[in-house]
Amino acid sequence: MYRYAIYYVPPPGTALAAFGARWLGRDAPDLTGVSAEDWRRAVAAPRRYGFHATLKAPFRLAAGTDERALADAVERFRRTRGPASVGKLALRVLADFLAFAPMERGAAAELAADCVRAFDEFRAPLTAEESARRRPDGLTASERANLDRWGYPYVMEDYRFHLTLTGPLDEAGRARFGAAIARAALPAIAEPVEIADICLCGQKTPEAEFGVLGRFALEGPPQR
């Protein structure tokens, strides 16, 4: 594998998972006011990562570790952490893209912070090129410190649980896509979300899409 990540991936059989599969699928959904070509451009970036919320951002394995050791660590971790309540999601604009996100940080942020710490020993240091891709000059002081320490800017106090729906859009694009998604997504976000399991995901090559390698039920004390 080229990179690994720890994600929340909506469980199969849920309305949220079904929506994500349709939204990032190969066939354009029927969206009022949005052409198939506009949709393909908008979902090109999030499709590479799958429909998910990040808990530990993609990383290359550190020297001396391997996939089996990482999977074993996820297995140990899941026995110490219980389900985390996210609450109800809503369609939101985050920076210049659209996503489903809750109103408050809640227990999901605590779970994500635990994942960042627990699996950091498996993360290879960023190369200069990888760091530059994050455009560090445009980050806040806190985000830059996170990038240097954890290899990713949006962790700890700068973390926000979200499931990405589009790549960057201009203001008009956000309005058009927002209206179309809002009509299509209501059943998918009608019920509160709880993170009952976490997924170890992998990317075979730099150009490949991420896939789920294993789903791990959280069996420790509940987090609320």
PDB file of C-alpha atoms in Angstrom:
ATOM      1  CA  MET A   1       0.000   0.000   0.000  1.00  0.00           C
ATOM      2  CA  TYR A   2       1.104   3.555  -0.704  1.00  0.00           C
ATOM      3  CA  ARG A   3      -0.804   5.163   2.207  1.00  0.00           C
ATOM      4  CA  TYR A   4      -3.133   4.235   5.047  1.00  0.00           C
ATOM      5  CA  ALA A   5      -5.794   6.178   6.960  1.00  0.00           C
ATOM      6  CA  ILE A   6      -8.294   5.722   9.774  1.00  0.00           C
ATOM      7  CA  TYR A   7     -11.762   6.813   8.708  1.00  0.00           C
ATOM      8  CA  TYR A   8     -15.355   6.746   9.804  1.00  0.00           C
ATOM      9  CA  VAL A   9     -17.157   5.135   6.874  1.00  0.00           C
ATOM     10  CA  PRO A  10     -20.968   4.969   7.183  1.00  0.00           C
ATOM     11  CA  PRO A  11     -21.976   1.333   7.753  1.00  0.00           C
ATOM     12  CA  PRO A  12     -23.406  -0.588   4.792  1.00  0.00           C
ATOM     13  CA  GLY A  13     -27.177  -0.656   4.758  1.00  0.00           C
ATOM     14  CA  THR A  14     -27.621   2.826   6.243  1.00  0.00           C
ATOM     15  CA  ALA A  15     -29.268   5.700   4.409  1.00  0.00           C
ATOM     16  CA  LEU A  16     -26.072   7.736   4.797  1.00  0.00           C
ATOM     17  CA  ALA A  17     -23.952   5.018   3.167  1.00  0.00           C
ATOM     18  CA  ALA A  18     -26.449   4.648   0.334  1.00  0.00           C
ATOM     19  CA  PHE A  19     -26.377   8.370  -0.327  1.00  0.00           C
ATOM     20  CA  GLY A  20     -22.574   8.422  -0.346  1.00  0.00           C
ATOM     21  CA  ALA A  21     -22.427   5.528  -2.798  1.00  0.00           C
ATOM     22  CA  ARG A  22     -24.809   7.333  -5.153  1.00  0.00           C
ATOM     23  CA  TRP A  23     -23.142  10.701  -4.752  1.00  0.00           C
ATOM     24  CA  LEU A  24     -19.598   9.491  -5.448  1.00  0.00           C
ATOM     25  CA  GLY A  25     -20.631   6.724  -7.834  1.00  0.00           C
ATOM     26  CA  ARG A  26     -19.799   6.360 -11.511  1.00  0.00           C
ATOM     27  CA  ASP A  27     -23.195   7.466 -12.800  1.00  0.00           C
ATOM     28  CA  ALA A  28     -24.296  11.067 -12.368  1.00  0.00           C
ATOM     29  CA  PRO A  29     -27.295  11.446 -10.052  1.00  0.00           C
ATOM     30  CA  ASP A  30     -30.330  13.351 -11.274  1.00  0.00           C
ATOM     31  CA  LEU A  31     -29.726  16.823  -9.841  1.00  0.00           C
ATOM     32  CA  THR A  32     -31.830  19.869 -10.658  1.00  0.00           C
ATOM     33  CA  GLY A  33     -29.645  22.695 -11.931  1.00  0.00           C
ATOM     34  CA  VAL A  34     -26.401  20.667 -12.044  1.00  0.00           C
ATOM     35  CA  SER A  35     -25.073  19.086 -15.228  1.00  0.00           C
ATOM     36  CA  ALA A  36     -23.399  15.678 -15.304  1.00  0.00           C
ATOM     37  CA  GLU A  37     -20.103  17.305 -16.298  1.00  0.00           C
ATOM     38  CA  ASP A  38     -20.258  19.798 -13.425  1.00  0.00           C
ATOM     39  CA  TRP A  39     -20.984  16.926 -11.033  1.00  0.00           C
ATOM     40  CA  ARG A  40     -18.026  14.888 -12.339  1.00  0.00           C
ATOM     41  CA  ARG A  41     -15.668  17.802 -11.772  1.00  0.00           C
ATOM     42  CA  ALA A  42     -17.070  18.514  -8.315  1.00  0.00           C
ATOM     43  CA  VAL A  43     -16.717  14.944  -7.009  1.00  0.00           C
ATOM     44  CA  ALA A  44     -13.362  14.090  -8.626  1.00  0.00           C
ATOM     45  CA  ALA A  45     -11.316  14.946  -5.523  1.00  0.00           C
ATOM     46  CA  PRO A  46     -13.555  13.448  -2.792  1.00  0.00           C
ATOM     47  CA  ARG A  47     -14.075  10.275  -4.848  1.00  0.00           C
ATOM     48  CA  ARG A  48     -10.377   9.392  -4.449  1.00  0.00           C
ATOM     49  CA  TYR A  49     -10.859   9.141  -0.689  1.00  0.00           C
ATOM     50  CA  GLY A  50     -14.336   7.644  -0.593  1.00  0.00           C
ATOM     51  CA  PHE A  51     -17.325   8.837   1.418  1.00  0.00           C
ATOM     52  CA  HIS A  52     -15.853   9.194   4.898  1.00  0.00           C
ATOM     53  CA  ALA A  53     -14.950  11.382   7.842  1.00  0.00           C
ATOM     54  CA  THR A  54     -11.246  11.523   8.665  1.00  0.00           C
ATOM     55  CA  LEU A  55     -10.070  10.325  12.073  1.00  0.00           C
ATOM     56  CA  LYS A  56      -6.372   9.866  11.190  1.00  0.00           C
ATOM     57  CA  ALA A  57      -5.379  11.494   7.908  1.00  0.00           C
ATOM     58  CA  PRO A  58      -3.590   9.505   5.178  1.00  0.00           C
ATOM     59  CA  PHE A  59       0.018   8.604   5.949  1.00  0.00           C
ATOM     60  CA  ARG A  60       2.832   6.472   4.620  1.00  0.00           C
ATOM     61  CA  LEU A  61       4.090   3.750   6.952  1.00  0.00           C
ATOM     62  CA  ALA A  62       7.131   4.525   9.058  1.00  0.00           C
ATOM     63  CA  ALA A  63      10.252   2.406   8.666  1.00  0.00           C
ATOM     64  CA  GLY A  64      10.102  -0.769  10.733  1.00  0.00           C
ATOM     65  CA  THR A  65       6.307  -1.055  10.665  1.00  0.00           C
ATOM     66  CA  ASP A  66       3.938  -2.934   8.397  1.00  0.00           C
ATOM     67  CA  GLU A  67       0.251  -3.339   7.659  1.00  0.00           C
ATOM     68  CA  ARG A  68      -0.177  -6.251  10.070  1.00  0.00           C
ATOM     69  CA  ALA A  69       1.276  -4.272  12.964  1.00  0.00           C
ATOM     70  CA  LEU A  70      -0.981  -1.334  12.123  1.00  0.00           C
ATOM     71  CA  ALA A  71      -4.057  -3.569  11.958  1.00  0.00           C
ATOM     72  CA  ASP A  72      -3.123  -5.124  15.285  1.00  0.00           C
ATOM     73  CA  ALA A  73      -2.850  -1.635  16.793  1.00  0.00           C
ATOM     74  CA  VAL A  74      -6.314  -0.735  15.482  1.00  0.00           C
ATOM     75  CA  GLU A  75      -7.635  -3.957  17.003  1.00  0.00           C
ATOM     76  CA  ARG A  76      -6.186  -3.042  20.398  1.00  0.00           C
ATOM     77  CA  PHE A  77      -7.453   0.513  20.133  1.00  0.00           C
ATOM     78  CA  ARG A  78     -11.031  -0.467  19.331  1.00  0.00           C
ATOM     79  CA  ARG A  79     -11.237  -2.463  22.572  1.00  0.00           C
ATOM     80  CA  THR A  80     -10.490   0.681  24.594  1.00  0.00           C
ATOM     81  CA  ARG A  81     -12.867   3.136  22.900  1.00  0.00           C
ATOM     82  CA  GLY A  82     -16.629   3.000  22.831  1.00  0.00           C
ATOM     83  CA  PRO A  83     -19.073   4.442  20.315  1.00  0.00           C
ATOM     84  CA  ALA A  84     -18.920   8.226  19.903  1.00  0.00           C
ATOM     85  CA  SER A  85     -22.033  10.309  19.367  1.00  0.00           C
ATOM     86  CA  VAL A  86     -21.870  12.746  16.445  1.00  0.00           C
ATOM     87  CA  GLY A  87     -25.458  13.957  16.445  1.00  0.00           C
ATOM     88  CA  LYS A  88     -27.427  15.106  13.439  1.00  0.00           C
ATOM     89  CA  LEU A  89     -25.600  16.215  10.326  1.00  0.00           C
ATOM     90  CA  ALA A  90     -26.460  19.154   8.110  1.00  0.00           C
ATOM     91  CA  LEU A  91     -25.193  20.403   4.764  1.00  0.00           C
ATOM     92  CA  ARG A  92     -22.515  23.016   5.398  1.00  0.00           C
ATOM     93  CA  VAL A  93     -19.946  25.117   3.592  1.00  0.00           C
ATOM     94  CA  LEU A  94     -16.453  24.453   4.963  1.00  0.00           C
ATOM     95  CA  ALA A  95     -13.896  26.829   3.443  1.00  0.00           C
ATOM     96  CA  ASP A  96     -14.790  26.527  -0.269  1.00  0.00           C
ATOM     97  CA  PHE A  97     -16.357  23.042  -0.389  1.00  0.00           C
ATOM     98  CA  LEU A  98     -19.594  21.378   0.718  1.00  0.00           C
ATOM     99  CA  ALA A  99     -19.821  18.693   3.394  1.00  0.00           C
ATOM    100  CA  PHE A 100     -22.108  17.067   5.920  1.00  0.00           C
ATOM    101  CA  ALA A 101     -21.085  18.173   9.413  1.00  0.00           C
ATOM    102  CA  PRO A 102     -22.630  18.432  12.888  1.00  0.00           C
ATOM    103  CA  MET A 103     -23.222  21.677  14.738  1.00  0.00           C
ATOM    104  CA  GLU A 104     -20.783  20.944  17.584  1.00  0.00           C
ATOM    105  CA  ARG A 105     -17.422  19.202  18.030  1.00  0.00           C
ATOM    106  CA  GLY A 106     -18.633  16.616  20.556  1.00  0.00           C
ATOM    107  CA  ALA A 107     -17.227  13.162  21.152  1.00  0.00           C
ATOM    108  CA  ALA A 108     -16.171  12.686  17.512  1.00  0.00           C
ATOM    109  CA  ALA A 109     -13.404  15.249  18.000  1.00  0.00           C
ATOM    110  CA  GLU A 110     -12.180  13.403  21.093  1.00  0.00           C
ATOM    111  CA  LEU A 111     -12.148  10.103  19.216  1.00  0.00           C
ATOM    112  CA  ALA A 112     -10.267  11.684  16.316  1.00  0.00           C
ATOM    113  CA  ALA A 113      -7.661  13.157  18.679  1.00  0.00           C
ATOM    114  CA  ASP A 114      -7.194   9.731  20.277  1.00  0.00           C
ATOM    115  CA  CYS A 115      -6.717   8.187  16.813  1.00  0.00           C
ATOM    116  CA  VAL A 116      -4.160  10.831  15.834  1.00  0.00           C
ATOM    117  CA  ARG A 117      -2.103  10.088  18.945  1.00  0.00           C
ATOM    118  CA  ALA A 118      -2.550   6.314  19.000  1.00  0.00           C
ATOM    119  CA  PHE A 119      -1.410   5.652  15.437  1.00  0.00           C
ATOM    120  CA  ASP A 120       1.203   8.339  14.994  1.00  0.00           C
ATOM    121  CA  GLU A 121       4.037   5.884  15.609  1.00  0.00           C
ATOM    122  CA  PHE A 122       3.074   4.267  12.294  1.00  0.00           C
ATOM    123  CA  ARG A 123       3.312   7.532  10.321  1.00  0.00           C
ATOM    124  CA  ALA A 124       6.416   8.247   8.295  1.00  0.00           C
ATOM    125  CA  PRO A 125       7.609  11.877   8.556  1.00  0.00           C
ATOM    126  CA  LEU A 126       6.352  14.179   5.832  1.00  0.00           C
ATOM    127  CA  THR A 127       8.681  14.794   2.932  1.00  0.00           C
ATOM    128  CA  ALA A 128       9.350  18.411   1.935  1.00  0.00           C
ATOM    129  CA  GLU A 129       7.053  17.910  -1.052  1.00  0.00           C
ATOM    130  CA  GLU A 130       4.236  16.517   1.099  1.00  0.00           C
ATOM    131  CA  SER A 131       4.546  19.405   3.524  1.00  0.00           C
ATOM    132  CA  ALA A 132       4.549  21.966   0.711  1.00  0.00           C
ATOM    133  CA  ARG A 133       1.311  20.490  -0.670  1.00  0.00           C
ATOM    134  CA  ARG A 134      -0.396  21.648   2.498  1.00  0.00           C
ATOM    135  CA  ARG A 135       0.537  25.251   1.675  1.00  0.00           C
ATOM    136  CA  PRO A 136       1.916  25.944   5.142  1.00  0.00           C
ATOM    137  CA  ASP A 137       2.204  29.697   4.525  1.00  0.00           C
ATOM    138  CA  GLY A 138      -1.586  29.883   4.360  1.00  0.00           C
ATOM    139  CA  LEU A 139      -2.172  28.005   7.632  1.00  0.00           C
ATOM    140  CA  THR A 140      -2.830  29.502  11.028  1.00  0.00           C
ATOM    141  CA  ALA A 141      -0.117  29.204  13.681  1.00  0.00           C
ATOM    142  CA  SER A 142      -2.039  26.343  15.298  1.00  0.00           C
ATOM    143  CA  GLU A 143      -2.547  24.511  11.998  1.00  0.00           C
ATOM    144  CA  ARG A 144       1.126  24.918  11.104  1.00  0.00           C
ATOM    145  CA  ALA A 145       2.123  23.492  14.500  1.00  0.00           C
ATOM    146  CA  ASN A 146      -0.197  20.544  13.891  1.00  0.00           C
ATOM    147  CA  LEU A 147       1.357  19.964  10.474  1.00  0.00           C
ATOM    148  CA  ASP A 148       4.834  19.905  11.975  1.00  0.00           C
ATOM    149  CA  ARG A 149       3.881  17.684  14.926  1.00  0.00           C
ATOM    150  CA  TRP A 150       1.191  15.382  13.517  1.00  0.00           C
ATOM    151  CA  GLY A 151       1.659  15.580   9.747  1.00  0.00           C
ATOM    152  CA  TYR A 152      -1.749  17.171   9.149  1.00  0.00           C
ATOM    153  CA  PRO A 153      -3.063  20.675   9.929  1.00  0.00           C
ATOM    154  CA  TYR A 154      -6.644  19.939  10.904  1.00  0.00           C
ATOM    155  CA  VAL A 155      -6.332  17.937  14.094  1.00  0.00           C
ATOM    156  CA  MET A 156      -6.900  18.480  17.815  1.00  0.00           C
ATOM    157  CA  GLU A 157      -8.534  21.902  18.340  1.00  0.00           C
ATOM    158  CA  ASP A 158      -8.530  22.517  14.585  1.00  0.00           C
ATOM    159  CA  TYR A 159     -10.441  19.309  13.820  1.00  0.00           C
ATOM    160  CA  ARG A 160     -14.019  19.250  12.581  1.00  0.00           C
ATOM    161  CA  PHE A 161     -15.860  16.025  11.844  1.00  0.00           C
ATOM    162  CA  HIS A 162     -17.227  16.140   8.291  1.00  0.00           C
ATOM    163  CA  LEU A 163     -18.004  14.009   5.261  1.00  0.00           C
ATOM    164  CA  THR A 164     -16.781  15.804   2.148  1.00  0.00           C
ATOM    165  CA  LEU A 165     -19.197  16.085  -0.762  1.00  0.00           C
ATOM    166  CA  THR A 166     -17.380  18.287  -3.267  1.00  0.00           C
ATOM    167  CA  GLY A 167     -14.035  19.719  -4.166  1.00  0.00           C
ATOM    168  CA  PRO A 168     -13.520  23.496  -4.203  1.00  0.00           C
ATOM    169  CA  LEU A 169     -16.423  25.464  -5.700  1.00  0.00           C
ATOM    170  CA  ASP A 170     -16.917  29.141  -6.342  1.00  0.00           C
ATOM    171  CA  GLU A 171     -19.781  30.956  -4.645  1.00  0.00           C
ATOM    172  CA  ALA A 172     -22.203  30.317  -7.492  1.00  0.00           C
ATOM    173  CA  GLY A 173     -21.236  26.641  -7.616  1.00  0.00           C
ATOM    174  CA  ARG A 174     -21.742  26.252  -3.886  1.00  0.00           C
ATOM    175  CA  ALA A 175     -25.218  27.751  -4.199  1.00  0.00           C
ATOM    176  CA  ARG A 176     -26.196  25.492  -7.132  1.00  0.00           C
ATOM    177  CA  PHE A 177     -24.804  22.310  -5.633  1.00  0.00           C
ATOM    178  CA  GLY A 178     -26.072  23.193  -2.181  1.00  0.00           C
ATOM    179  CA  ALA A 179     -29.643  23.496  -3.402  1.00  0.00           C
ATOM    180  CA  ALA A 180     -29.418  20.240  -5.366  1.00  0.00           C
ATOM    181  CA  ILE A 181     -27.821  18.280  -2.518  1.00  0.00           C
ATOM    182  CA  ALA A 182     -30.240  19.634   0.069  1.00  0.00           C
ATOM    183  CA  ARG A 183     -33.170  18.217  -1.889  1.00  0.00           C
ATOM    184  CA  ALA A 184     -31.526  14.815  -2.417  1.00  0.00           C
ATOM    185  CA  ALA A 185     -29.931  14.308   1.001  1.00  0.00           C
ATOM    186  CA  LEU A 186     -32.763  14.763   3.485  1.00  0.00           C
ATOM    187  CA  PRO A 187     -33.386  11.025   4.106  1.00  0.00           C
ATOM    188  CA  ALA A 188     -29.640  10.409   4.503  1.00  0.00           C
ATOM    189  CA  ILE A 189     -29.187  12.916   7.321  1.00  0.00           C
ATOM    190  CA  ALA A 190     -32.546  12.541   9.051  1.00  0.00           C
ATOM    191  CA  GLU A 191     -31.168  10.414  11.899  1.00  0.00           C
ATOM    192  CA  PRO A 192     -28.350  11.217  14.359  1.00  0.00           C
ATOM    193  CA  VAL A 193     -24.993   9.614  13.593  1.00  0.00           C
ATOM    194  CA  GLU A 194     -23.021   7.484  16.025  1.00  0.00           C
ATOM    195  CA  ILE A 195     -19.530   6.200  15.307  1.00  0.00           C
ATOM    196  CA  ALA A 196     -19.875   2.543  16.289  1.00  0.00           C
ATOM    197  CA  ASP A 197     -16.860   1.353  14.310  1.00  0.00           C
ATOM    198  CA  ILE A 198     -13.766   2.736  12.615  1.00  0.00           C
ATOM    199  CA  CYS A 199     -12.187   1.640   9.347  1.00  0.00           C
ATOM    200  CA  LEU A 200      -8.595   1.011   8.396  1.00  0.00           C
ATOM    201  CA  CYS A 201      -8.359   2.185   4.799  1.00  0.00           C
ATOM    202  CA  GLY A 202      -5.623   1.926   2.218  1.00  0.00           C
ATOM    203  CA  GLN A 203      -4.506   3.408  -1.088  1.00  0.00           C
ATOM    204  CA  LYS A 204      -2.504   1.075  -3.326  1.00  0.00           C
ATOM    205  CA  THR A 205      -0.815   3.737  -5.474  1.00  0.00           C
ATOM    206  CA  PRO A 206      -0.704   7.548  -5.441  1.00  0.00           C
ATOM    207  CA  GLU A 207      -3.376   7.628  -8.165  1.00  0.00           C
ATOM    208  CA  ALA A 208      -5.634   4.948  -6.669  1.00  0.00           C
ATOM    209  CA  GLU A 209      -8.819   5.422  -4.670  1.00  0.00           C
ATOM    210  CA  PHE A 210      -8.872   4.523  -0.973  1.00  0.00           C
ATOM    211  CA  GLY A 211     -10.636   1.312   0.003  1.00  0.00           C
ATOM    212  CA  VAL A 212     -11.717  -0.210   3.306  1.00  0.00           C
ATOM    213  CA  LEU A 213      -9.243  -2.852   4.520  1.00  0.00           C
ATOM    214  CA  GLY A 214     -11.045  -3.641   7.761  1.00  0.00           C
ATOM    215  CA  ARG A 215     -13.919  -2.425   9.930  1.00  0.00           C
ATOM    216  CA  PHE A 216     -13.355  -2.443  13.704  1.00  0.00           C
ATOM    217  CA  ALA A 217     -16.248  -2.224  16.185  1.00  0.00           C
ATOM    218  CA  LEU A 218     -15.642   0.080  19.145  1.00  0.00           C
ATOM    219  CA  GLU A 219     -16.225  -1.979  22.279  1.00  0.00           C
ATOM    220  CA  GLY A 220     -14.883   0.176  25.113  1.00  0.00           C
ATOM    221  CA  PRO A 221     -16.791   2.595  27.370  1.00  0.00           C
ATOM    222  CA  PRO A 222     -19.168   4.841  25.392  1.00  0.00           C
ATOM    223  CA  GLN A 223     -18.064   8.396  24.560  1.00  0.00           C
ATOM    224  CA  ARG A 224     -20.755  11.040  24.664  1.00  0.00           C
TER     225      ARG A 224
END
